[in-house]
XYZ file of C-alpha atoms in Angstrom:
640
model
C 26.653 -35.920 -17.937
C 24.334 -38.102 -15.929
C 22.644 -39.937 -18.760
C 24.981 -42.800 -19.621
C 24.162 -45.324 -22.326
C 25.140 -48.314 -20.196
C 23.422 -47.127 -17.016
C 20.009 -45.683 -17.838
C 17.155 -46.497 -20.100
C 15.738 -42.986 -20.578
C 12.046 -42.507 -19.950
C 10.121 -40.415 -22.442
C 8.528 -37.174 -21.249
C 4.885 -37.522 -20.285
C 4.049 -34.702 -22.708
C 5.855 -35.682 -25.895
C 4.863 -32.510 -27.755
C 6.975 -30.342 -25.418
C 10.210 -29.237 -27.031
C 13.303 -30.314 -25.071
C 16.957 -29.447 -25.237
C 19.065 -31.961 -27.196
C 20.394 -34.774 -25.009
C 24.145 -35.179 -25.264
C 25.336 -38.693 -24.459
C 28.815 -40.058 -24.029
C 30.238 -43.407 -23.108
C 32.178 -43.603 -19.865
C 34.184 -46.295 -18.160
C 33.329 -47.546 -14.707
C 36.459 -45.803 -13.427
C 34.779 -42.469 -14.083
C 31.938 -43.264 -11.704
C 32.598 -42.114 -8.183
C 30.954 -43.033 -4.890
C 32.534 -42.441 -1.494
C 31.336 -42.611 2.109
C 33.265 -40.782 4.790
C 32.704 -40.346 8.498
C 32.461 -36.734 9.673
C 33.048 -37.260 13.380
C 36.185 -35.168 13.015
C 34.167 -32.160 11.804
C 32.978 -30.056 14.763
C 29.376 -28.995 15.097
C 27.413 -32.170 14.407
C 27.046 -33.444 17.955
C 23.747 -31.576 18.336
C 22.167 -33.856 15.723
C 20.915 -36.923 17.547
C 18.300 -39.609 16.876
C 16.424 -38.460 19.979
C 16.044 -34.934 18.621
C 15.433 -35.979 15.007
C 13.850 -39.464 15.078
C 12.791 -39.182 11.432
C 16.386 -38.624 10.256
C 17.906 -35.835 8.161
C 19.917 -35.689 4.944
C 21.557 -32.373 3.998
C 22.348 -32.316 0.297
C 23.297 -30.260 -2.747
C 23.541 -31.154 -6.453
C 25.899 -29.644 -9.032
C 25.091 -30.185 -12.699
C 27.483 -29.690 -15.640
C 27.200 -30.347 -19.364
C 28.550 -33.893 -19.106
C 28.757 -34.568 -15.374
C 26.728 -34.330 -12.211
C 27.574 -34.783 -8.558
C 25.882 -34.667 -5.186
C 27.189 -34.344 -1.644
C 24.961 -35.808 1.079
C 25.521 -35.439 4.824
C 23.666 -37.591 7.327
C 24.353 -35.612 10.518
C 22.920 -38.290 12.798
C 24.903 -41.213 11.374
C 27.819 -38.755 10.975
C 28.532 -39.714 7.362
C 29.321 -37.707 4.243
C 28.534 -39.382 0.929
C 29.827 -38.136 -2.413
C 28.324 -39.465 -5.634
C 29.546 -38.493 -9.092
C 27.789 -39.697 -12.247
C 26.553 -42.834 -10.502
C 22.789 -43.212 -10.677
C 22.901 -46.718 -9.167
C 24.682 -45.384 -6.077
C 22.141 -42.567 -5.756
C 19.265 -45.067 -5.983
C 20.886 -47.183 -3.293
C 21.365 -44.160 -1.023
C 17.765 -43.118 -1.553
C 16.451 -46.560 -0.616
C 18.423 -46.379 2.628
C 17.282 -42.834 3.444
C 13.850 -42.409 1.845
C 12.210 -42.144 5.271
C 14.417 -39.159 6.179
C 13.793 -35.465 5.599
C 16.057 -34.232 2.804
C 17.170 -30.708 3.717
C 18.658 -28.223 1.271
C 18.847 -24.596 0.275
C 16.394 -23.751 -2.508
C 16.143 -27.517 -2.993
C 12.392 -27.463 -3.646
C 13.011 -25.327 -6.706
C 16.216 -26.942 -7.980
C 17.753 -29.985 -6.264
C 14.498 -31.935 -5.896
C 13.592 -31.908 -9.619
C 17.255 -32.677 -10.436
C 17.204 -35.640 -8.033
C 13.909 -36.980 -9.395
C 15.108 -36.503 -12.951
C 18.255 -38.562 -12.373
C 16.326 -41.239 -10.505
C 13.807 -41.518 -13.359
C 16.444 -41.644 -16.096
C 16.319 -38.109 -17.479
C 19.233 -35.858 -18.363
C 19.887 -33.573 -15.340
C 21.498 -30.907 -17.534
C 18.327 -30.711 -19.582
C 16.268 -30.280 -16.422
C 18.744 -27.758 -14.975
C 18.551 -25.639 -18.133
C 14.763 -25.680 -18.072
C 14.837 -24.392 -14.487
C 17.629 -21.833 -14.811
C 17.808 -20.824 -18.486
C 14.136 -21.126 -19.408
C 12.889 -20.073 -15.976
C 10.376 -22.898 -15.656
C 8.830 -23.721 -12.289
C 9.248 -27.191 -10.765
C 5.524 -27.924 -11.032
C 5.748 -27.359 -14.790
C 8.422 -30.039 -15.030
C 6.285 -32.428 -13.019
C 3.691 -32.147 -15.772
C 6.333 -32.537 -18.465
C 8.270 -35.460 -17.010
C 7.167 -38.673 -15.354
C 8.404 -38.380 -11.760
C 5.590 -40.525 -10.339
C 7.883 -43.466 -9.599
C 9.409 -41.462 -6.710
C 6.507 -42.009 -4.342
C 8.209 -41.131 -1.048
C 10.453 -38.103 -0.755
C 10.276 -35.731 2.214
C 11.800 -32.323 1.518
C 12.497 -29.310 3.726
C 13.878 -26.053 2.290
C 15.761 -23.728 4.651
C 15.526 -20.854 2.159
C 13.142 -18.152 3.347
C 10.855 -16.690 0.713
C 11.992 -13.088 0.217
C 12.016 -10.539 -2.597
C 14.653 -10.447 -3.919
C 15.542 -14.016 -2.880
C 18.611 -14.523 -0.692
C 21.378 -16.662 -2.134
C 23.141 -19.157 0.110
C 26.412 -17.374 -0.682
C 24.986 -14.123 0.718
C 24.099 -15.849 4.001
C 27.548 -17.452 4.096
C 29.012 -13.949 3.848
C 26.790 -12.642 6.644
C 27.868 -15.552 8.851
C 31.510 -14.574 8.266
C 32.364 -17.740 6.359
C 34.425 -18.392 3.246
C 32.539 -17.183 0.153
C 35.094 -17.910 -2.545
C 33.271 -19.391 -5.516
C 34.086 -22.378 -7.691
C 36.558 -21.916 -10.513
C 34.807 -24.574 -12.622
C 32.526 -23.229 -15.340
C 29.111 -24.898 -15.244
C 28.805 -24.488 -19.025
C 32.020 -26.277 -20.050
C 31.231 -28.157 -23.267
C 33.331 -31.174 -22.341
C 33.587 -33.699 -19.525
C 35.248 -32.382 -16.373
C 38.801 -33.401 -15.590
C 39.509 -35.299 -12.394
C 40.927 -32.093 -10.886
C 37.766 -30.177 -11.814
C 35.603 -32.921 -10.319
C 37.412 -32.685 -7.005
C 37.261 -28.894 -6.998
C 33.519 -29.118 -7.572
C 33.147 -31.674 -4.772
C 34.929 -29.308 -2.404
C 32.675 -26.393 -3.427
C 29.524 -28.496 -3.194
C 30.503 -29.976 0.181
C 31.133 -26.489 1.539
C 27.620 -25.421 0.518
C 26.092 -28.462 2.227
C 27.931 -27.622 5.439
C 26.767 -24.008 5.137
C 23.182 -25.180 4.634
C 23.529 -27.109 7.880
C 24.655 -23.930 9.641
C 21.731 -21.929 8.247
C 19.393 -24.744 9.359
C 20.688 -24.331 12.923
C 19.991 -20.600 12.904
C 16.495 -21.233 11.541
C 15.774 -24.260 13.704
C 12.666 -22.628 15.197
C 11.067 -22.531 11.741
C 11.761 -26.226 11.267
C 10.493 -27.125 14.740
C 7.326 -25.129 14.067
C 6.745 -27.094 10.860
C 7.065 -30.422 12.686
C 4.932 -29.164 15.588
C 2.139 -28.144 13.171
C 2.100 -31.617 11.658
C 2.117 -33.353 15.026
C -0.365 -31.024 16.742
C -2.995 -31.365 14.039
C -2.231 -35.031 13.354
C -1.418 -34.549 9.677
C 0.439 -37.170 7.592
C 4.214 -36.877 7.833
C 4.393 -36.087 4.110
C 3.015 -32.632 5.028
C 6.616 -31.702 5.821
C 6.784 -30.973 2.057
C 4.179 -28.250 2.433
C 4.693 -24.649 3.521
C 3.261 -23.418 6.810
C 0.654 -21.515 4.815
C -0.403 -24.674 2.990
C -0.684 -26.548 6.281
C -2.738 -23.677 7.718
C -5.186 -24.036 4.814
C -5.500 -27.717 5.701
C -6.371 -26.934 9.340
C -9.694 -25.428 8.267
C -9.988 -27.864 5.358
C -9.912 -25.229 2.621
C -10.987 -26.102 -0.887
C -10.179 -23.695 -3.694
C -13.146 -21.834 -5.163
C -13.575 -19.168 -7.797
C -14.725 -15.774 -6.504
C -15.678 -12.803 -8.675
C -16.380 -10.219 -5.951
C -12.834 -9.116 -5.134
C -13.717 -5.422 -4.630
C -17.210 -5.806 -3.169
C -16.036 -4.938 0.324
C -18.226 -4.850 3.413
C -17.565 -2.171 6.027
C -18.254 -3.411 9.544
C -21.063 -1.596 11.407
C -18.999 -0.746 14.498
C -16.854 1.871 12.718
C -17.608 5.362 14.034
C -15.836 8.033 11.994
C -16.683 11.706 11.623
C -13.566 13.858 11.327
C -11.727 11.224 9.294
C -14.673 9.751 7.429
C -13.080 10.956 4.187
C -10.545 8.122 4.536
C -13.410 5.626 4.473
C -14.794 7.396 1.411
C -11.431 7.044 -0.304
C -11.423 3.271 0.246
C -14.953 3.013 -1.158
C -13.870 4.881 -4.288
C -10.615 2.877 -4.551
C -12.677 -0.322 -4.602
C -14.797 1.094 -7.410
C -11.595 1.955 -9.293
C -10.200 -1.562 -8.656
C -6.699 -0.118 -8.420
C -4.257 -1.951 -6.120
C -1.495 0.533 -6.902
C -3.425 3.396 -5.302
C -2.676 4.745 -1.823
C -3.927 7.718 0.155
C -1.765 10.176 2.075
C -3.229 12.529 4.646
C -2.516 14.064 8.033
C -4.079 12.369 11.054
C -3.671 13.803 14.567
C -0.875 16.032 13.312
C 1.313 13.429 11.626
C 1.510 12.156 8.003
C -0.303 8.886 7.309
C -0.420 6.567 4.335
C -3.412 4.264 3.872
C -3.496 1.519 1.280
C -4.112 -2.102 0.400
C -1.389 -3.415 2.694
C -2.088 -1.462 5.874
C -1.613 1.951 7.442
C 1.599 3.643 8.512
C 1.874 6.979 10.228
C 4.737 8.830 11.892
C 6.543 12.138 11.773
C 8.427 12.684 8.531
C 11.237 14.272 10.528
C 13.604 12.793 13.119
C 11.849 12.595 16.466
C 12.907 12.049 20.081
C 10.742 12.180 23.178
C 10.389 10.787 26.677
C 7.601 10.764 29.240
C 4.295 8.877 29.538
C 4.302 6.903 26.293
C 1.859 4.063 25.637
C 2.442 1.227 23.192
C -1.121 0.065 22.471
C -1.231 -3.155 20.481
C -4.448 -4.820 19.301
C -4.370 -8.470 20.354
C -4.316 -10.911 17.394
C -5.901 -8.154 15.329
C -6.532 -9.869 12.003
C -7.607 -13.245 13.470
C -9.948 -11.344 15.825
C -11.475 -9.463 12.886
C -12.010 -12.743 11.044
C -13.869 -14.261 13.965
C -15.844 -11.228 15.102
C -17.039 -10.167 11.647
C -17.079 -13.499 9.818
C -14.186 -12.543 7.539
C -12.480 -15.948 7.409
C -11.915 -17.287 3.904
C -15.128 -18.695 2.473
C -13.083 -21.622 1.142
C -12.891 -23.124 4.646
C -15.197 -26.114 4.868
C -14.794 -26.164 8.657
C -14.492 -22.532 9.818
C -15.315 -23.594 13.375
C -11.820 -25.109 13.566
C -10.304 -21.629 13.308
C -12.273 -20.569 16.367
C -11.044 -23.665 18.187
C -7.462 -22.760 17.303
C -7.975 -19.193 18.585
C -9.528 -20.307 21.874
C -6.921 -23.030 22.402
C -4.107 -20.538 21.977
C -5.698 -18.137 24.484
C -6.056 -20.966 27.015
C -2.449 -22.131 26.534
C -1.117 -18.581 26.938
C -3.076 -18.133 30.154
C -1.642 -21.423 31.401
C 1.871 -20.165 30.668
C 2.469 -22.784 27.949
C 4.165 -20.467 25.488
C 5.851 -23.165 23.390
C 2.584 -25.040 22.831
C 0.640 -21.849 22.152
C 3.096 -20.751 19.460
C 1.985 -23.594 17.193
C -1.557 -22.223 17.216
C -0.206 -18.697 16.739
C 1.334 -19.803 13.423
C -2.085 -20.901 12.173
C -3.732 -17.676 13.310
C -1.094 -15.373 11.844
C -0.816 -17.256 8.541
C -4.518 -17.146 7.762
C -4.625 -13.600 6.398
C -1.619 -14.176 4.143
C -3.060 -17.293 2.524
C -6.429 -15.580 2.062
C -4.709 -13.154 -0.350
C -2.371 -15.762 -1.894
C -3.608 -16.634 -5.370
C -1.923 -20.047 -5.234
C -3.459 -21.042 -1.903
C -6.494 -23.218 -1.344
C -7.666 -20.409 0.976
C -7.541 -17.660 -1.680
C -10.512 -15.335 -1.156
C -9.423 -11.789 -2.100
C -12.512 -9.883 -0.994
C -12.122 -11.289 2.514
C -8.461 -10.246 2.525
C -9.535 -6.742 1.467
C -12.286 -6.685 4.099
C -9.813 -7.578 6.836
C -7.168 -5.047 5.775
C -9.512 -2.104 5.107
C -11.681 -2.563 8.197
C -8.574 -3.003 10.312
C -7.236 0.375 9.182
C -10.557 2.157 9.634
C -11.150 0.747 13.122
C -7.682 1.871 14.197
C -8.379 5.306 12.707
C -11.631 5.283 14.699
C -9.620 4.802 17.915
C -7.274 7.676 17.014
C -10.220 9.974 16.314
C -11.860 9.209 19.673
C -8.593 9.670 21.608
C -7.878 12.951 19.841
C -11.422 14.206 20.482
C -11.437 13.274 24.180
C -7.898 14.287 25.124
C -7.088 17.235 22.845
C -3.601 18.578 23.477
C -3.078 16.096 26.346
C -2.655 13.452 23.636
C 0.096 13.175 21.001
C 0.114 10.492 18.336
C 3.682 9.339 17.710
C 3.175 6.366 15.421
C 0.416 4.206 13.984
C 0.843 0.944 12.119
C -1.236 -1.985 10.973
C -2.170 -3.301 14.418
C -1.294 -0.666 16.994
C -0.444 2.846 18.128
C 2.309 4.600 20.017
C 0.974 7.681 21.816
C 2.252 10.183 24.360
C -0.024 11.311 27.194
C 0.108 14.239 29.564
C 1.522 13.017 32.871
C -1.508 13.360 35.108
C -3.933 10.841 36.573
C -7.015 12.195 34.796
C -5.439 11.878 31.343
C -4.539 8.235 31.938
C -8.066 7.499 33.186
C -9.613 9.043 30.072
C -7.195 7.091 27.892
C -8.115 3.843 29.650
C -11.818 4.625 29.299
C -11.573 5.433 25.566
C -9.657 2.332 24.576
C -11.823 0.125 26.818
C -14.952 1.525 25.154
C -13.383 0.936 21.728
C -12.580 -2.685 22.637
C -16.129 -3.287 23.918
C -17.700 -1.740 20.824
C -15.483 -3.431 18.235
C -14.969 -6.787 19.953
C -11.181 -6.420 19.866
C -8.688 -6.837 22.696
C -5.779 -4.535 23.445
C -2.543 -4.782 25.374
C -0.839 -1.621 26.631
C 2.858 -1.462 27.518
C 4.655 1.676 28.623
C 7.685 3.191 26.951
C 10.155 5.478 28.703
C 11.925 6.971 25.673
C 11.446 6.957 21.905
C 13.905 7.795 19.099
C 12.997 7.715 15.403
C 14.410 8.550 11.996
C 11.072 7.819 10.305
C 8.169 5.350 10.440
C 10.394 2.398 9.526
C 13.496 3.260 11.551
C 13.286 3.694 15.317
C 14.455 2.611 18.754
C 12.449 2.731 21.948
C 12.845 1.415 25.465
C 10.082 -0.270 27.445
C 9.749 0.330 31.188
C 11.254 -3.143 31.654
C 14.457 -1.887 30.009
C 14.006 -3.989 26.861
C 14.855 -2.184 23.630
C 12.697 -2.388 20.507
C 14.835 -1.809 17.397
C 13.644 -1.513 13.817
C 15.295 -0.370 10.614
C 18.477 -0.817 8.632
C 20.599 1.413 10.863
C 19.598 0.197 14.326
C 18.359 -3.380 13.854
C 19.462 -6.232 16.098
C 22.596 -7.884 14.749
C 21.666 -11.216 13.191
C 24.104 -13.863 11.903
C 21.938 -14.189 8.781
C 21.598 -10.439 8.207
C 24.977 -9.188 9.271
C 25.992 -6.131 7.262
C 28.069 -3.411 8.954
C 27.025 -4.652 12.413
C 29.512 -2.312 14.092
C 27.476 0.684 12.868
C 24.245 -0.737 14.312
C 25.906 -1.183 17.682
C 27.555 2.247 17.571
C 24.274 4.038 16.795
C 22.183 2.241 19.396
C 24.785 2.693 22.129
C 25.056 6.379 21.360
C 21.298 6.957 21.073
C 20.318 5.016 24.186
C 23.406 5.323 26.412
C 25.301 8.336 25.115
C 28.424 6.286 24.369
C 30.476 8.048 21.645
C 30.638 6.096 18.394
C 34.430 6.390 18.523
C 34.483 4.311 21.707
C 32.359 1.530 20.246
C 34.253 1.402 16.953
C 37.800 1.838 18.248
C 37.334 -0.724 21.031
C 36.042 -3.475 18.746
C 38.602 -6.025 17.565
C 36.411 -8.474 15.670
C 36.750 -8.241 11.890
C 33.293 -9.626 11.171
C 31.783 -6.561 12.876
C 33.239 -4.331 10.134
C 32.212 -6.409 7.118
C 30.218 -4.829 4.318
C 28.616 -7.411 2.013
C 27.594 -6.672 -1.573
C 26.036 -8.890 -4.207
C 25.748 -8.324 -7.937
C 22.155 -8.186 -9.125
C 21.083 -9.849 -12.353
C 21.532 -6.536 -14.179
C 25.324 -6.681 -13.696
C 27.711 -9.379 -14.898
C 30.998 -8.336 -13.285
C 32.542 -6.447 -10.388
C 35.539 -4.149 -10.580
C 38.249 -3.427 -8.000
C 41.844 -2.191 -8.229
C 41.644 -2.202 -12.031
C 40.523 -5.838 -12.295
C 37.198 -7.409 -13.274
C 35.661 -10.257 -11.289
C 32.717 -12.520 -12.104
C 31.869 -13.748 -8.578
C 28.452 -12.651 -7.353
C 29.171 -11.916 -3.681
C 31.882 -9.716 -2.104
C 32.897 -8.914 1.438
C 34.721 -5.596 1.698
C 36.341 -3.462 4.395
C 37.283 0.229 4.388
C 40.995 0.584 3.691
C 43.668 3.069 4.755
C 45.659 2.117 1.637
C 45.024 4.856 -0.928
C 46.043 2.449 -3.703
C 42.891 0.451 -3.018
C 39.917 1.584 -5.114
C 36.194 1.451 -4.474
C 34.126 -1.629 -5.381
C 32.344 -1.190 -8.701
C 29.767 -3.111 -10.728
C 29.655 -3.466 -14.510
C 26.945 -4.519 -16.899
C 29.562 -6.375 -18.910
C 33.051 -7.626 -18.290
C 35.376 -4.783 -19.260
C 32.638 -2.181 -19.066
C 32.603 1.093 -17.173
C 32.251 0.428 -13.427
C 29.507 2.015 -11.340
C 30.275 2.442 -7.655
C 28.205 0.335 -5.247
C 26.111 2.529 -2.980
C 27.682 3.445 0.375
C 31.004 1.782 -0.419
C 34.213 3.377 0.864
C 36.344 5.282 -1.614
C 39.154 2.898 -0.676
C 38.407 -0.707 0.289
C 39.856 -4.203 0.215
C 38.095 -7.487 -0.554
C 38.373 -10.455 1.805
C 36.212 -13.421 0.809
C 37.804 -16.026 3.050
C 36.395 -16.712 6.523
C 36.661 -13.729 8.869
C 35.914 -15.719 12.000
C 38.617 -15.340 14.641
C 41.155 -13.678 12.343
C 43.475 -10.849 13.477
C 42.421 -7.270 12.806
C 43.805 -5.985 9.517
C 46.323 -3.153 9.803
C 44.666 -1.670 6.691
C 41.230 -1.331 8.324
C 40.162 2.317 8.192
C 38.194 2.831 11.420
C 37.720 6.535 10.619
C 35.480 5.621 7.684
C 33.177 3.677 10.024
C 33.165 6.512 12.569
C 32.211 9.068 9.914
C 29.535 6.742 8.494
C 28.070 6.302 11.998
C 27.905 10.079 12.418
C 26.206 10.519 9.038
C 23.565 8.030 10.114
C 23.148 9.766 13.466
C 22.452 13.007 11.616
C 19.496 11.263 9.978
C 18.184 10.580 13.483
C 18.381 14.308 14.218
C 21.674 14.458 16.091
C 24.033 17.370 15.485
C 27.424 15.752 14.920
C 30.650 16.851 13.290
C 31.730 14.574 10.454
C 35.475 13.985 10.386
C 35.857 15.091 14.000
C 35.948 13.104 17.211
C 33.712 15.695 18.863
C 29.934 15.612 19.083
């Protein structure tokens, strides 16, 4: 454990009434302390980290905490050093003093490693803090009230974990990247000091996670660069690196949190002109009276099903759909920021709302000047503003304004649909509508296009919005959330689980995505794509146990790892992958797993193709997915 009698004089919690877990102390000899520096010039992949690119310095790190021991692995990618510290608070303090001006980068470090680090530095038991975070489910800010961390005055932190629901584990991303995902054999709840062998196993596991965090950082480098650019562009203190982009956005307009009690007192903008679909407006008015955020409204608009609600509108055919011809992709330019400016819907917490207008106008000017990189910084501020307006924890929180923006946005878009439908009749077909745009098909004649241009120009003039129109040559859809279409330029737009762009950090059954898109857009048989691929990572299927399940089952054995990479197997002795609510319990089959599969949790980068890989399973799965897009295919046959 980290709290050694000879090393630390423990501080008392700031709030002494708070119950804490019992502190277990033990005496250790100096030989049990461990501190090692090692150069990492022999490890490939760190040459892109230079002082010119990162003048502030970086430290990638990860803590592991056990009942009686703690350790941390720290990589300085610019100095090319790896530092390992075990149970040695003095060494950690020394490292901090040498690197306190750097940005400390980790995965979920804001919610775990940072309070652990500050606890050790201030003399607290890291196991106690770890249990409060993991076992008791406390938030870091609650610990900051409970413990005295004020002595750590300078600590710059950047978290590469993206906020998602459910949250992504680092091990899941490691699996997607094709890397080794074997988990540590050392139990974090061992009620004894670790042996030397267990310490070194834990160092290896921890070091691997730090290296993986570095790899994730590279893939998400644009997010990091955007954070730094925000700070530099708006001349904020460097300590703002600890804030989220949303928090920085609130600072741009100098927001100050206020209490509002008019959450459902919406204001409908006067430029809405609805007749045929006015009943949708009436529904929103009643929904505000009911104060029910769970409510939504389904209806048919221009011949296709629509769903209106508190998060936006979505409309598309509920059946597979394919068409080609004169198809317009009409997208409202910076829709929500434009609504805020035109109708004074910016959060009322902004003490300097004029700054938001300056940001908007600056971005427009930079885009016109072709300075895309510079304009993107201002785009972050514009696009984040709506989200923080509805974020209860933000200084910008103003829920009625968020509701005004969302509801008026839907009704104005519905207004445009109504006017197009009225003017064009059967020369107009609505294909899809979403929060900030429409996809429509027009009759292929000059008059129809002129009427279309006139209607949307009139709508823009009346509402104060702008609109960009791009033309699509062909459109394929499974439903509103799963589609592929091709712009006149040849660029493909892909959305949905089955046809999404392959991404190293979201890389599940990528061979099926490629097979479907190539068949849909080029007519290439899925057999050709699947049989001609000789890269194992393309066939990986990654599964992770949720908190409801405590074990996995395969080939008659139970496993307690959380993450598994599987492949369809030709070996009939291989079973499916199951999940169990308790070790030894009855296994439930993971959804969409092969009847026969094998597990491979080591790295799959550049390994030979397995002779057990069952390509037929992937071919049949591709055909099943194609059927959902409306294609008539024969499962189990090579013929279409």
